[in-house]
Structure formats: C-alpha cells, structure tokens
Short mmCIF file of C-alpha atoms in Angstrom, two decimals:
data_model
loop_
_atom_site.label_atom_id
_atom_site.label_comp_id
_atom_site.label_asym_id
_atom_site.label_seq_id
_atom_site.Cartn_x
_atom_site.Cartn_y
_atom_site.Cartn_z
CA UNK A 11 24.10 152.39 106.68
CA UNK A 12 22.73 149.54 104.34
CA UNK A 13 22.15 145.68 105.70
CA UNK A 14 21.96 142.82 104.01
CA UNK A 15 21.92 139.36 105.73
CA UNK A 16 22.47 135.99 103.23
CA UNK A 17 20.99 133.72 105.22
CA UNK A 18 20.91 129.28 105.41
CA UNK A 19 22.87 128.50 102.34
CA UNK A 20 26.05 126.46 101.99
CA UNK A 21 28.45 128.81 101.69
CA UNK A 22 31.75 128.00 100.63
CA UNK A 23 34.18 130.70 100.85
CA UNK A 24 37.42 129.69 99.25
CA UNK A 25 39.48 131.79 102.50
CA UNK A 26 40.53 128.87 104.57
CA UNK A 27 40.84 131.09 107.73
CA UNK A 28 36.65 131.44 107.44
CA UNK A 29 36.00 127.63 106.18
CA UNK A 30 33.20 126.53 104.37
CA UNK A 31 29.38 126.43 105.92
CA UNK A 32 27.13 123.83 105.22
CA UNK A 33 24.25 126.17 106.54
CA UNK A 34 25.73 129.64 107.12
CA UNK A 35 25.32 133.12 106.86
CA UNK A 36 26.89 136.00 105.11
CA UNK A 37 26.25 139.24 107.02
CA UNK A 38 26.95 142.59 104.66
CA UNK A 39 27.12 145.90 106.14
CA UNK A 40 27.57 149.17 103.33
CA UNK A 41 28.90 145.83 100.44
CA UNK A 42 31.68 144.63 102.87
CA UNK A 43 31.57 141.73 104.26
CA UNK A 44 31.09 141.74 107.86
CA UNK A 45 30.79 138.72 109.39
CA UNK A 46 30.27 134.76 108.23
CA UNK A 47 29.31 132.39 110.63
CA UNK A 48 26.60 129.61 111.03
CA UNK A 49 24.22 131.49 112.79
CA UNK A 50 23.92 135.57 112.42
CA UNK A 51 21.28 137.99 114.95
CA UNK A 52 20.78 140.72 112.50
CA UNK A 53 16.52 141.89 112.62
CA UNK A 54 17.01 145.14 111.06
CA UNK A 55 19.50 143.69 107.48
CA UNK A 56 17.34 143.11 104.49
CA UNK A 57 17.98 139.28 104.46
CA UNK A 58 18.11 137.40 101.25
CA UNK A 59 16.81 133.58 101.44
CA UNK A 60 20.10 131.64 100.81
CA UNK A 61 18.41 128.10 101.78
CA UNK A 62 19.05 125.51 99.43
CA UNK A 63 21.89 127.96 97.02
CA UNK A 64 25.24 127.67 96.96
CA UNK A 65 27.13 130.74 98.45
CA UNK A 66 30.38 131.78 95.99
CA UNK A 67 32.83 134.17 95.86
CA UNK A 68 32.20 135.93 92.16
CA UNK A 69 34.13 134.58 89.34
CA UNK A 70 36.86 136.27 88.19
CA UNK A 71 37.81 136.35 84.63
CA UNK A 72 41.09 138.16 83.54
CA UNK A 73 41.32 137.78 79.96
CA UNK A 74 38.26 137.95 77.65
CA UNK A 75 38.40 140.52 74.22
CA UNK A 76 34.80 141.85 74.68
CA UNK A 77 34.39 143.50 71.16
CA UNK A 78 34.09 140.26 69.86
CA UNK A 79 30.78 139.84 71.32
CA UNK A 80 28.80 140.58 68.63
CA UNK A 81 30.14 137.28 65.93
CA UNK A 82 29.53 134.71 69.22
CA UNK A 83 29.81 131.62 67.75
CA UNK A 84 30.72 132.26 64.49
CA UNK A 85 33.96 130.42 65.36
CA UNK A 86 33.07 127.27 66.53
CA UNK A 87 35.68 125.74 63.86
CA UNK A 88 38.09 127.63 63.60
CA UNK A 89 41.45 127.48 63.83
CA UNK A 90 44.03 129.94 65.51
CA UNK A 91 44.47 131.45 62.23
CA UNK A 92 41.44 131.50 60.97
CA UNK A 93 40.48 133.37 63.78
CA UNK A 94 43.13 136.19 63.68
CA UNK A 95 42.60 136.60 60.15
CA UNK A 96 38.63 137.15 60.88
CA UNK A 97 38.18 139.23 63.51
CA UNK A 98 41.46 140.99 63.29
CA UNK A 99 42.06 141.50 59.33
CA UNK A 100 39.12 141.62 57.64
CA UNK A 101 36.32 143.05 60.45
CA UNK A 102 38.32 145.07 63.05
CA UNK A 103 38.21 147.57 60.29
CA UNK A 104 35.02 147.89 59.79
CA UNK A 105 34.31 148.44 63.76
CA UNK A 106 32.47 152.34 64.75
CA UNK A 107 32.70 153.15 68.39
CA UNK A 108 28.83 152.41 68.88
CA UNK A 109 29.66 148.48 67.79
CA UNK A 110 32.67 148.52 70.54
CA UNK A 111 30.09 149.37 72.64
CA UNK A 112 27.13 147.64 72.03
CA UNK A 113 29.37 144.71 72.08
CA UNK A 114 31.12 145.28 75.26
CA UNK A 115 27.68 145.75 77.13
CA UNK A 116 26.46 142.89 75.96
CA UNK A 117 29.13 141.15 76.58
CA UNK A 118 29.50 142.10 80.45
CA UNK A 119 26.04 142.25 81.16
CA UNK A 120 25.99 138.13 79.52
CA UNK A 121 29.70 137.59 82.16
CA UNK A 122 28.06 138.88 84.99
CA UNK A 123 24.50 137.10 84.23
CA UNK A 124 26.89 133.50 85.08
CA UNK A 125 28.14 134.92 88.00
CA UNK A 126 31.03 137.11 86.77
CA UNK A 127 31.83 139.80 88.82
CA UNK A 128 35.17 140.94 87.70
CA UNK A 129 35.93 140.85 84.54
CA UNK A 130 39.52 141.62 82.46
CA UNK A 131 38.33 143.14 79.13
CA UNK A 132 41.79 142.88 77.22
CA UNK A 133 40.73 145.79 74.13
CA UNK A 134 42.65 145.63 71.40
CA UNK A 135 40.42 147.26 69.49
CA UNK A 136 42.63 149.89 68.65
CA UNK A 137 40.94 152.55 66.46
CA UNK A 138 41.59 155.43 68.82
CA UNK A 139 40.76 157.55 71.20
CA UNK A 140 36.77 157.33 70.33
CA UNK A 141 36.37 154.00 69.97
CA UNK A 142 38.45 153.21 73.41
CA UNK A 143 35.63 155.62 75.33
CA UNK A 144 33.04 153.48 74.33
CA UNK A 145 34.34 150.78 75.23
CA UNK A 146 34.99 152.22 79.12
CA UNK A 147 31.03 153.84 78.78
CA UNK A 148 29.51 150.39 78.17
CA UNK A 149 32.04 149.57 81.07
CA UNK A 150 30.86 152.36 83.16
CA UNK A 151 26.98 151.29 82.66
CA UNK A 152 27.80 147.22 83.50
CA UNK A 153 27.16 146.84 86.93
CA UNK A 154 29.85 144.57 87.33
CA UNK A 155 33.59 145.25 88.83
CA UNK A 156 36.06 145.44 85.82
CA UNK A 157 39.25 145.96 84.54
CA UNK A 158 39.75 147.83 81.32
CA UNK A 159 43.32 146.82 79.78
CA UNK A 160 43.95 149.04 76.67
CA UNK A 161 46.24 147.10 74.10
CA UNK A 162 47.86 148.25 71.39
CA UNK A 163 45.65 145.49 68.81
CA UNK A 164 47.20 143.23 66.82
CA UNK A 165 51.69 143.28 65.78
CA UNK A 166 49.99 147.36 65.85
CA UNK A 167 53.07 149.72 65.31
CA UNK A 168 52.43 153.01 66.50
CA UNK A 169 53.11 153.84 69.98
CA UNK A 170 50.50 153.47 72.45
CA UNK A 171 51.87 155.92 75.41
CA UNK A 172 49.54 159.15 74.37
CA UNK A 173 46.42 156.78 74.73
CA UNK A 174 47.91 155.10 77.82
CA UNK A 175 48.09 158.29 79.60
CA UNK A 176 45.14 159.36 78.67
CA UNK A 177 42.90 157.13 80.05
CA UNK A 178 44.86 156.44 82.97
CA UNK A 179 43.67 159.93 84.23
CA UNK A 180 40.25 159.20 83.45
CA UNK A 181 40.37 155.87 85.60
CA UNK A 182 41.95 155.61 89.42
CA UNK A 183 42.59 152.62 91.08
CA UNK A 184 39.84 152.68 93.61
CA UNK A 185 35.97 152.25 91.83
CA UNK A 186 34.89 149.56 89.96
CA UNK A 187 36.36 150.28 86.83
CA UNK A 188 39.85 150.40 86.91
CA UNK A 189 42.84 150.26 84.50
CA UNK A 190 45.76 147.26 82.79
CA UNK A 191 47.77 147.73 80.31
CA UNK A 192 48.19 145.47 77.55
CA UNK A 193 52.14 144.70 75.75
CA UNK A 194 52.67 143.77 72.93
CA UNK A 195 54.99 140.77 72.63
CA UNK A 196 58.66 141.57 71.54
CA UNK A 197 57.67 139.05 68.29
CA UNK A 198 55.44 141.40 67.74
CA UNK A 199 57.44 144.26 68.09
CA UNK A 200 60.68 144.13 68.97
CA UNK A 201 62.21 143.91 72.67
CA UNK A 202 62.98 147.47 73.12
CA UNK A 203 59.08 148.38 72.12
CA UNK A 204 58.40 145.87 74.94
CA UNK A 205 60.72 147.26 77.07
CA UNK A 206 59.52 151.04 76.98
CA UNK A 207 56.25 149.84 77.39
CA UNK A 208 56.95 148.04 80.83
CA UNK A 209 57.96 151.06 81.93
CA UNK A 210 55.59 153.20 80.91
CA UNK A 211 53.10 150.85 83.46
CA UNK A 212 55.99 150.91 85.77
CA UNK A 213 55.65 154.36 85.46
CA UNK A 214 52.05 155.30 86.09
CA UNK A 215 51.31 152.28 88.05
CA UNK A 216 49.24 150.12 86.04
CA UNK A 217 49.51 146.03 86.20
CA UNK A 218 50.05 144.47 82.07
CA UNK A 219 48.74 141.45 80.53
CA UNK A 220 50.79 139.98 78.13
CA UNK A 221 50.32 137.55 75.55
CA UNK A 222 52.96 134.77 75.62
CA UNK A 223 53.54 130.76 74.31
CA UNK A 224 56.55 129.11 71.87
CA UNK A 225 56.46 126.68 69.54
CA UNK A 226 59.54 125.35 71.54
CA UNK A 227 62.43 127.48 69.25
CA UNK A 228 61.14 130.92 70.89
CA UNK A 229 62.49 131.66 74.84
CA UNK A 230 60.07 134.61 74.90
CA UNK A 231 60.05 134.71 78.73
CA UNK A 232 63.73 134.17 78.77
CA UNK A 233 64.20 137.26 77.05
CA UNK A 234 62.17 139.17 79.16
CA UNK A 235 64.21 137.84 82.42
CA UNK A 236 67.57 138.85 80.10
CA UNK A 237 66.41 142.18 80.05
CA UNK A 238 64.61 143.02 83.48
CA UNK A 239 61.39 142.62 82.52
CA UNK A 240 59.56 140.05 84.90
CA UNK A 241 57.24 141.72 87.64
CA UNK A 242 54.83 140.42 89.54
CA UNK A 243 51.51 142.59 88.03
CA UNK A 244 52.49 140.94 84.60
CA UNK A 245 49.08 138.18 83.92
CA UNK A 246 51.16 136.13 80.75
CA UNK A 247 48.33 134.55 78.83
CA UNK A 248 48.03 131.53 77.46
CA UNK A 249 51.97 130.34 77.54
CA UNK A 250 51.68 127.65 75.55
CA UNK A 251 55.27 125.65 74.93
CA UNK A 252 56.47 127.73 77.46
CA UNK A 253 59.92 125.73 78.52
CA UNK A 254 59.97 124.26 82.76
CA UNK A 255 62.38 126.87 83.26
CA UNK A 256 60.34 129.96 82.14
CA UNK A 257 57.31 128.93 83.63
CA UNK A 258 60.20 128.93 87.54
CA UNK A 259 61.11 132.38 86.08
CA UNK A 260 57.79 133.62 86.22
CA UNK A 261 57.47 132.30 89.63
CA UNK A 262 59.74 133.72 90.66
CA UNK A 263 59.27 137.03 89.38
CA UNK A 264 55.08 136.37 91.29
CA UNK A 265 54.41 136.44 87.73
CA UNK A 266 50.77 134.79 87.39
CA UNK A 267 49.97 132.78 83.86
CA UNK A 268 45.66 132.14 82.69
CA UNK A 269 45.15 129.78 81.28
CA UNK A 270 41.50 129.51 78.52
CA UNK A 271 42.14 125.94 78.28
CA UNK A 272 38.46 126.11 75.68
CA UNK A 273 40.48 128.33 72.97
CA UNK A 274 43.82 127.07 73.69
CA UNK A 275 42.61 122.99 72.86
CA UNK A 276 40.33 123.74 70.08
CA UNK A 277 42.47 126.42 67.98
CA UNK A 278 45.58 124.04 68.28
CA UNK A 279 47.38 126.22 70.95
CA UNK A 280 48.59 123.28 72.07
CA UNK A 281 48.16 121.33 76.15
CA UNK A 282 46.60 124.20 78.96
CA UNK A 283 49.60 124.70 81.09
CA UNK A 284 47.46 124.17 84.12
CA UNK A 285 49.60 121.12 85.95
CA UNK A 286 52.64 122.24 84.03
CA UNK A 287 52.53 126.22 85.93
CA UNK A 288 51.73 124.10 89.16
CA UNK A 289 54.30 122.33 89.13
CA UNK A 290 56.62 125.53 88.76
CA UNK A 291 55.13 126.72 91.58
CA UNK A 292 52.90 129.09 89.95
CA UNK A 293 48.81 129.84 90.78
CA UNK A 294 47.51 129.18 86.74
CA UNK A 295 43.94 131.21 86.66
CA UNK A 296 41.25 130.95 84.04
CA UNK A 297 39.83 133.07 81.18
CA UNK A 298 36.92 132.68 78.70
CA UNK A 299 39.30 134.97 75.59
CA UNK A 300 36.98 134.63 72.36
CA UNK A 301 33.32 134.32 72.53
CA UNK A 302 33.48 134.05 68.62
CA UNK A 303 35.10 130.48 69.10
CA UNK A 304 34.10 128.86 72.97
CA UNK A 305 30.93 129.89 76.02
CA UNK A 306 31.58 133.06 77.96
CA UNK A 307 30.70 131.83 81.21
CA UNK A 308 33.52 129.87 83.71
CA UNK A 309 31.71 127.14 84.33
CA UNK A 310 32.61 126.14 81.44
CA UNK A 311 36.49 127.11 81.59
CA UNK A 312 36.99 125.33 85.01
CA UNK A 313 35.38 122.10 83.87
CA UNK A 314 37.60 122.10 80.33
CA UNK A 315 40.76 122.78 82.27
CA UNK A 316 40.16 119.62 84.99
CA UNK A 317 39.13 117.34 81.96
CA UNK A 318 42.35 118.09 79.86
CA UNK A 319 44.34 118.51 83.10
CA UNK A 320 43.19 114.63 84.74
CA UNK A 321 43.23 113.48 81.15
CA UNK A 322 47.41 113.92 80.94
CA UNK A 323 48.45 112.84 84.41
CA UNK A 324 45.02 112.28 86.81
CA UNK A 325 46.62 115.46 88.58
CA UNK A 326 44.34 119.01 90.26
CA UNK A 327 41.20 118.37 92.33
CA UNK A 328 38.00 120.12 91.75
CA UNK A 329 38.61 123.15 94.55
CA UNK A 330 41.75 124.24 92.94
CA UNK A 331 39.87 124.52 89.59
CA UNK A 332 37.64 126.42 91.70
CA UNK A 333 40.33 128.56 93.19
CA UNK A 334 41.51 129.43 89.95
CA UNK A 335 38.33 131.05 88.55
CA UNK A 336 38.29 132.70 91.88
CA UNK A 337 40.77 134.23 94.60
CA UNK A 338 43.96 133.24 91.99
CA UNK A 339 42.14 135.09 89.63
CA UNK A 340 41.66 137.87 91.33
CA UNK A 341 44.95 137.94 93.15
CA UNK A 342 46.23 138.45 89.43
CA UNK A 343 43.82 141.28 88.69
CA UNK A 344 45.77 142.63 92.14
CA UNK A 345 41.73 143.10 93.48
CA UNK A 346 42.43 139.89 95.88
CA UNK A 347 41.84 142.44 99.20
CA UNK A 348 38.52 143.53 97.77
CA UNK A 349 37.05 140.01 95.77
CA UNK A 350 38.30 136.57 94.76
CA UNK A 351 36.69 135.20 98.79
CA UNK A 352 33.97 135.80 100.90
CA UNK A 353 36.53 137.17 104.05
CA UNK A 354 35.07 139.67 106.23
CA UNK A 355 36.77 143.34 105.39
CA UNK A 356 36.42 142.29 101.45
CA UNK A 357 34.25 143.82 99.55
CA UNK A 358 30.83 141.76 98.85
CA UNK A 359 30.93 140.36 95.17
CA UNK A 360 29.13 136.32 95.95
CA UNK A 361 26.73 134.98 93.71
CA UNK A 362 24.05 131.98 94.32
CA UNK A 363 23.82 128.91 92.38
CA UNK A 364 21.15 126.66 93.11
CA UNK A 365 21.06 123.34 94.10
CA UNK A 366 17.56 122.64 93.76
CA UNK A 367 17.91 122.67 89.69
CA UNK A 368 17.42 119.02 88.47
CA UNK A 369 20.68 119.55 85.88
CA UNK A 370 22.64 119.45 89.87
CA UNK A 371 20.57 118.12 92.12
CA UNK A 372 21.11 116.51 94.67
CA UNK A 373 24.10 118.52 95.54
CA UNK A 374 26.39 115.80 98.22
CA UNK A 375 29.62 117.69 97.58
CA UNK A 376 29.19 121.02 96.83
CA UNK A 377 32.97 121.91 94.85
CA UNK A 378 32.98 118.71 93.19
CA UNK A 379 29.22 119.31 91.78
CA UNK A 380 29.66 122.63 90.20
CA UNK A 381 33.21 122.23 88.68
CA UNK A 382 31.63 119.07 87.16
CA UNK A 383 28.15 120.03 86.51
CA UNK A 384 27.68 123.62 86.91
CA UNK A 385 26.17 126.37 83.95
CA UNK A 386 24.98 129.63 84.29
CA UNK A 387 21.37 128.61 84.51
CA UNK A 388 22.19 128.24 88.39
CA UNK A 389 23.06 131.59 88.59
CA UNK A 390 20.06 133.06 90.68
CA UNK A 391 21.68 135.77 92.37
CA UNK A 392 24.69 137.68 92.15
CA UNK A 393 26.18 141.34 94.38
CA UNK A 394 28.62 143.32 92.92
CA UNK A 395 30.11 145.42 96.38
CA UNK A 396 26.85 144.48 98.14
CA UNK A 397 23.93 145.43 95.11
CA UNK A 398 21.70 143.13 93.94
CA UNK A 399 22.94 143.48 90.35
CA UNK A 400 20.96 139.75 89.85
CA UNK A 401 17.66 138.76 91.64
CA UNK A 402 15.12 135.19 90.77
CA UNK A 403 17.41 134.70 88.01
CA UNK A 404 16.77 138.23 86.21
CA UNK A 405 19.41 140.64 85.81
CA UNK A 406 17.98 143.88 87.47
CA UNK A 407 17.58 147.40 85.18
CA UNK A 408 18.72 145.72 82.05
CA UNK A 409 17.13 146.83 78.70
CA UNK A 410 18.53 143.59 77.17
CA UNK A 411 15.94 143.66 74.13
CA UNK A 412 17.19 147.15 72.87
CA UNK A 413 20.20 145.96 73.94
CA UNK A 414 19.74 143.26 71.75
CA UNK A 415 18.58 145.01 68.51
CA UNK A 416 21.35 146.83 68.63
CA UNK A 417 24.11 144.51 69.10
CA UNK A 418 22.50 142.73 65.81
CA UNK A 419 22.09 145.81 63.76
CA UNK A 420 25.82 146.29 64.69
CA UNK A 421 26.86 142.65 63.33
CA UNK A 422 25.13 142.97 60.82
CA UNK A 423 26.06 146.60 59.58
CA UNK A 424 30.08 145.33 60.19
CA UNK A 425 29.85 142.20 57.92
CA UNK A 426 27.66 143.82 55.30
CA UNK A 427 30.54 146.08 55.82
CA UNK A 428 33.31 142.89 55.92
CA UNK A 429 31.58 141.42 52.79
CA UNK A 430 31.33 138.32 55.10
CA UNK A 431 28.67 135.91 55.74
CA UNK A 432 26.82 134.57 58.17
CA UNK A 433 25.36 131.54 57.68
CA UNK A 434 28.01 129.54 58.53
CA UNK A 435 29.64 128.94 55.35
CA UNK A 436 32.66 131.65 55.83
CA UNK A 437 36.39 130.00 56.11
CA UNK A 438 38.89 132.44 56.56
CA UNK A 439 42.22 131.96 54.86
CA UNK A 440 44.75 132.64 56.95
#
C-alpha cells in the first residue's frame, strides 16, 4: 500500500460534510482519500509539505475543444462567425492525425499545469478514425483524468453511429480516460437525427454534451422536451438566450449547463447564463471552450463569470464560482463519486496552490483570494488519483520542449496549407 500525507495546508474541501481547515492534513492511500483532519499521524506515509499552500480539489473543465491548441491566441479579436469560418471552414480540413495528437497532448498538459485535473475534450474535427485514435492516444499519454467527447463535427451530415460504437468498445467507464457523446443540435441536422443520437447514447450508456442557445425566436429545449429527449445525463453548453421556462425544463430533467463566460462575452453570445440558471434551479458549471480566443485556465473563467454576474445583479458568492469549477462540474460529468471534492472515499485529484506568492499574499480569505486573484502561476503541486503529476511548479516527466517543437511545426504546416497568415492580420470573413 502506498500512502501520501498532505501536511499542514489550508484545506478547502468543497464538501460541507468535511468542512475546511485553516491548517489540516489529507491522507491518501493507494490513490484514494482516506482521511481529512486537523492533524493525522501517518509515520509510514510520504509527506508532502502543504504549509503555505491551499489544498483544493482539482478543477473540472467540462467543455474544451482541445484540437485547436496550435492556434492559441490567434482569434482574440474574432467574433463567433469569424472563429467558425477560421477553425471549421478554413484550417480543419488540413489537420492530419499527427496535428490532432500534438494539439490534444499539449492542450491537455497545459490544462493540467494550471490545475485542471479533469477535462472533457469536446472533439469535433470529424476527419475519421485515424484522427480520433490520435486524440485518444494523446489523452491516454497525459497523466490526467479526461473524457473523450466524440462529436460528429460542425454541422456534419454524415451518420456517426459506427464511430461512436467503435470508440465505445475501446473506452470503458473505469479508468482515467472515459467517453461521452457530442450531440448535434436539431438546428444542424433536424430533430430526427438528434433523436437517433440520443437513443444511441442511451443504448451505449454514454453521457452527452450539446451546444445550444437561442436568439429569442427559437425554443430548442422546449422542442427537445416535447420530443422526450431531455436527459439527466446531458450537459447543455452555453445556453445564451434560453428562456426561463426552458431553463426550468433543464432543471426538472436533471440536466446540467456549462457556461464559457470569456468566449460568450467576447464572441457576442450574450450575457452568461450563470445567475439565471441558478434562479431556475440549475447548478451551472464552467468551461474554457476554445483557446484561439481565450485563456485556458479556470481561474480566468471563474473571474469572468463572477464579474459578469455581479455586474448584472450583484449576485453570486466566491464559493459559488469555486463549486461551479469543481464539484458541480464533476457532477455534470457523472464523476462526482470519484472527484470534485476532498472527500474520504474519492480518488485524490488535488491541487496545492501557493499562498506565499506576492500576487496573492497575504491570503486572508482563501476562497475569495483564489476567485478574485488566482492564476496558474500559483499551482505548485497536482495529484491525479493520488499520483503526483506536477511538483514544485513543474510537470513530472513531460518533454515539453519536444512537444512544443512538434506543435509549432504542426501550426505552421496547417497555416501554409490553408493559406492563412500568422502575423496577426488574419481577419476571417464569415
């Protein structure tokens, strides 16, 4: 049996039954949290000094399109229409399996580096089995908890049944890498296709994720409700413009909502639905979406959602945002029994955040400090299922120089093939 003791940290468990400790210990045995207390005697355990650290459950990002990592930052000024034209209509066709692999692996490691221990990778490159296998291989290589959410692509008319069944046979529900089904909306392919995909997910026991929203004239959730297609295993992404009635339909069905506040505000989706979702009885969650346009860390997502909602109505508390990014997001992924809080019996997905860093010192109130001023530079140590994958601020065993070289070559080749500039002048025309 392996034992690890996180000793002397400020424990923010995100579990009301466990509580928080200004100074506490966490005992991990064979990758599982077995005890949380003010002091734990474990003379045979490896001790990780958590003094001057906040001990927090790892972040859960339940919606990120990792295949776009090579084009990080290029779309900071783009609208949604420009992003769609650039990524889906221009560069996607030029992706090889190697390009998918390099982007997926570096993107997953970047997220892990910033404290995201669980990520749902919403894959919609839709180039075929070789590309899917490359993404899966990259997620397997990253020492993190990942969900490969296989989608059909951007308004792709072809059926995806064979792809879904093939990958489902390769990925079970027990390991660090699991699977979900990225549904196409009825506005893309029609209600009959959406119904068939929901039924396939039911048959295969897969959780689903679906992008949705409304300009005020559409009622996508009401249409799904009328067709009997709402599930407690579906996470709806964005949801901007949905009516309060439709949000209550989601709450009644037990569905979840993923808010990507930076993307939604910058690309013109409208105000994030965080506060309205809460009022309707939903527990919203947070996600990054696309790094060509926004940063890839959950600290920024929490801060954006917090500022937007407080600006609208003064609502939300700092701990709400931390819950959205940990236990609530884990619940939306069906992983609340494994991760999302520092709870005895759960697997030890835990991050240690520096409190002696000058950008956050002095930490008078830990949760408020993290939500208002936290950043990836504070992430000192990361554990996934009890395994230390980042120590003293550096990822363990990751050959980042070699991977950076591969990703730069990938980006440059794709851009050349697509005929697009990389000097900041590219302004795609929707």
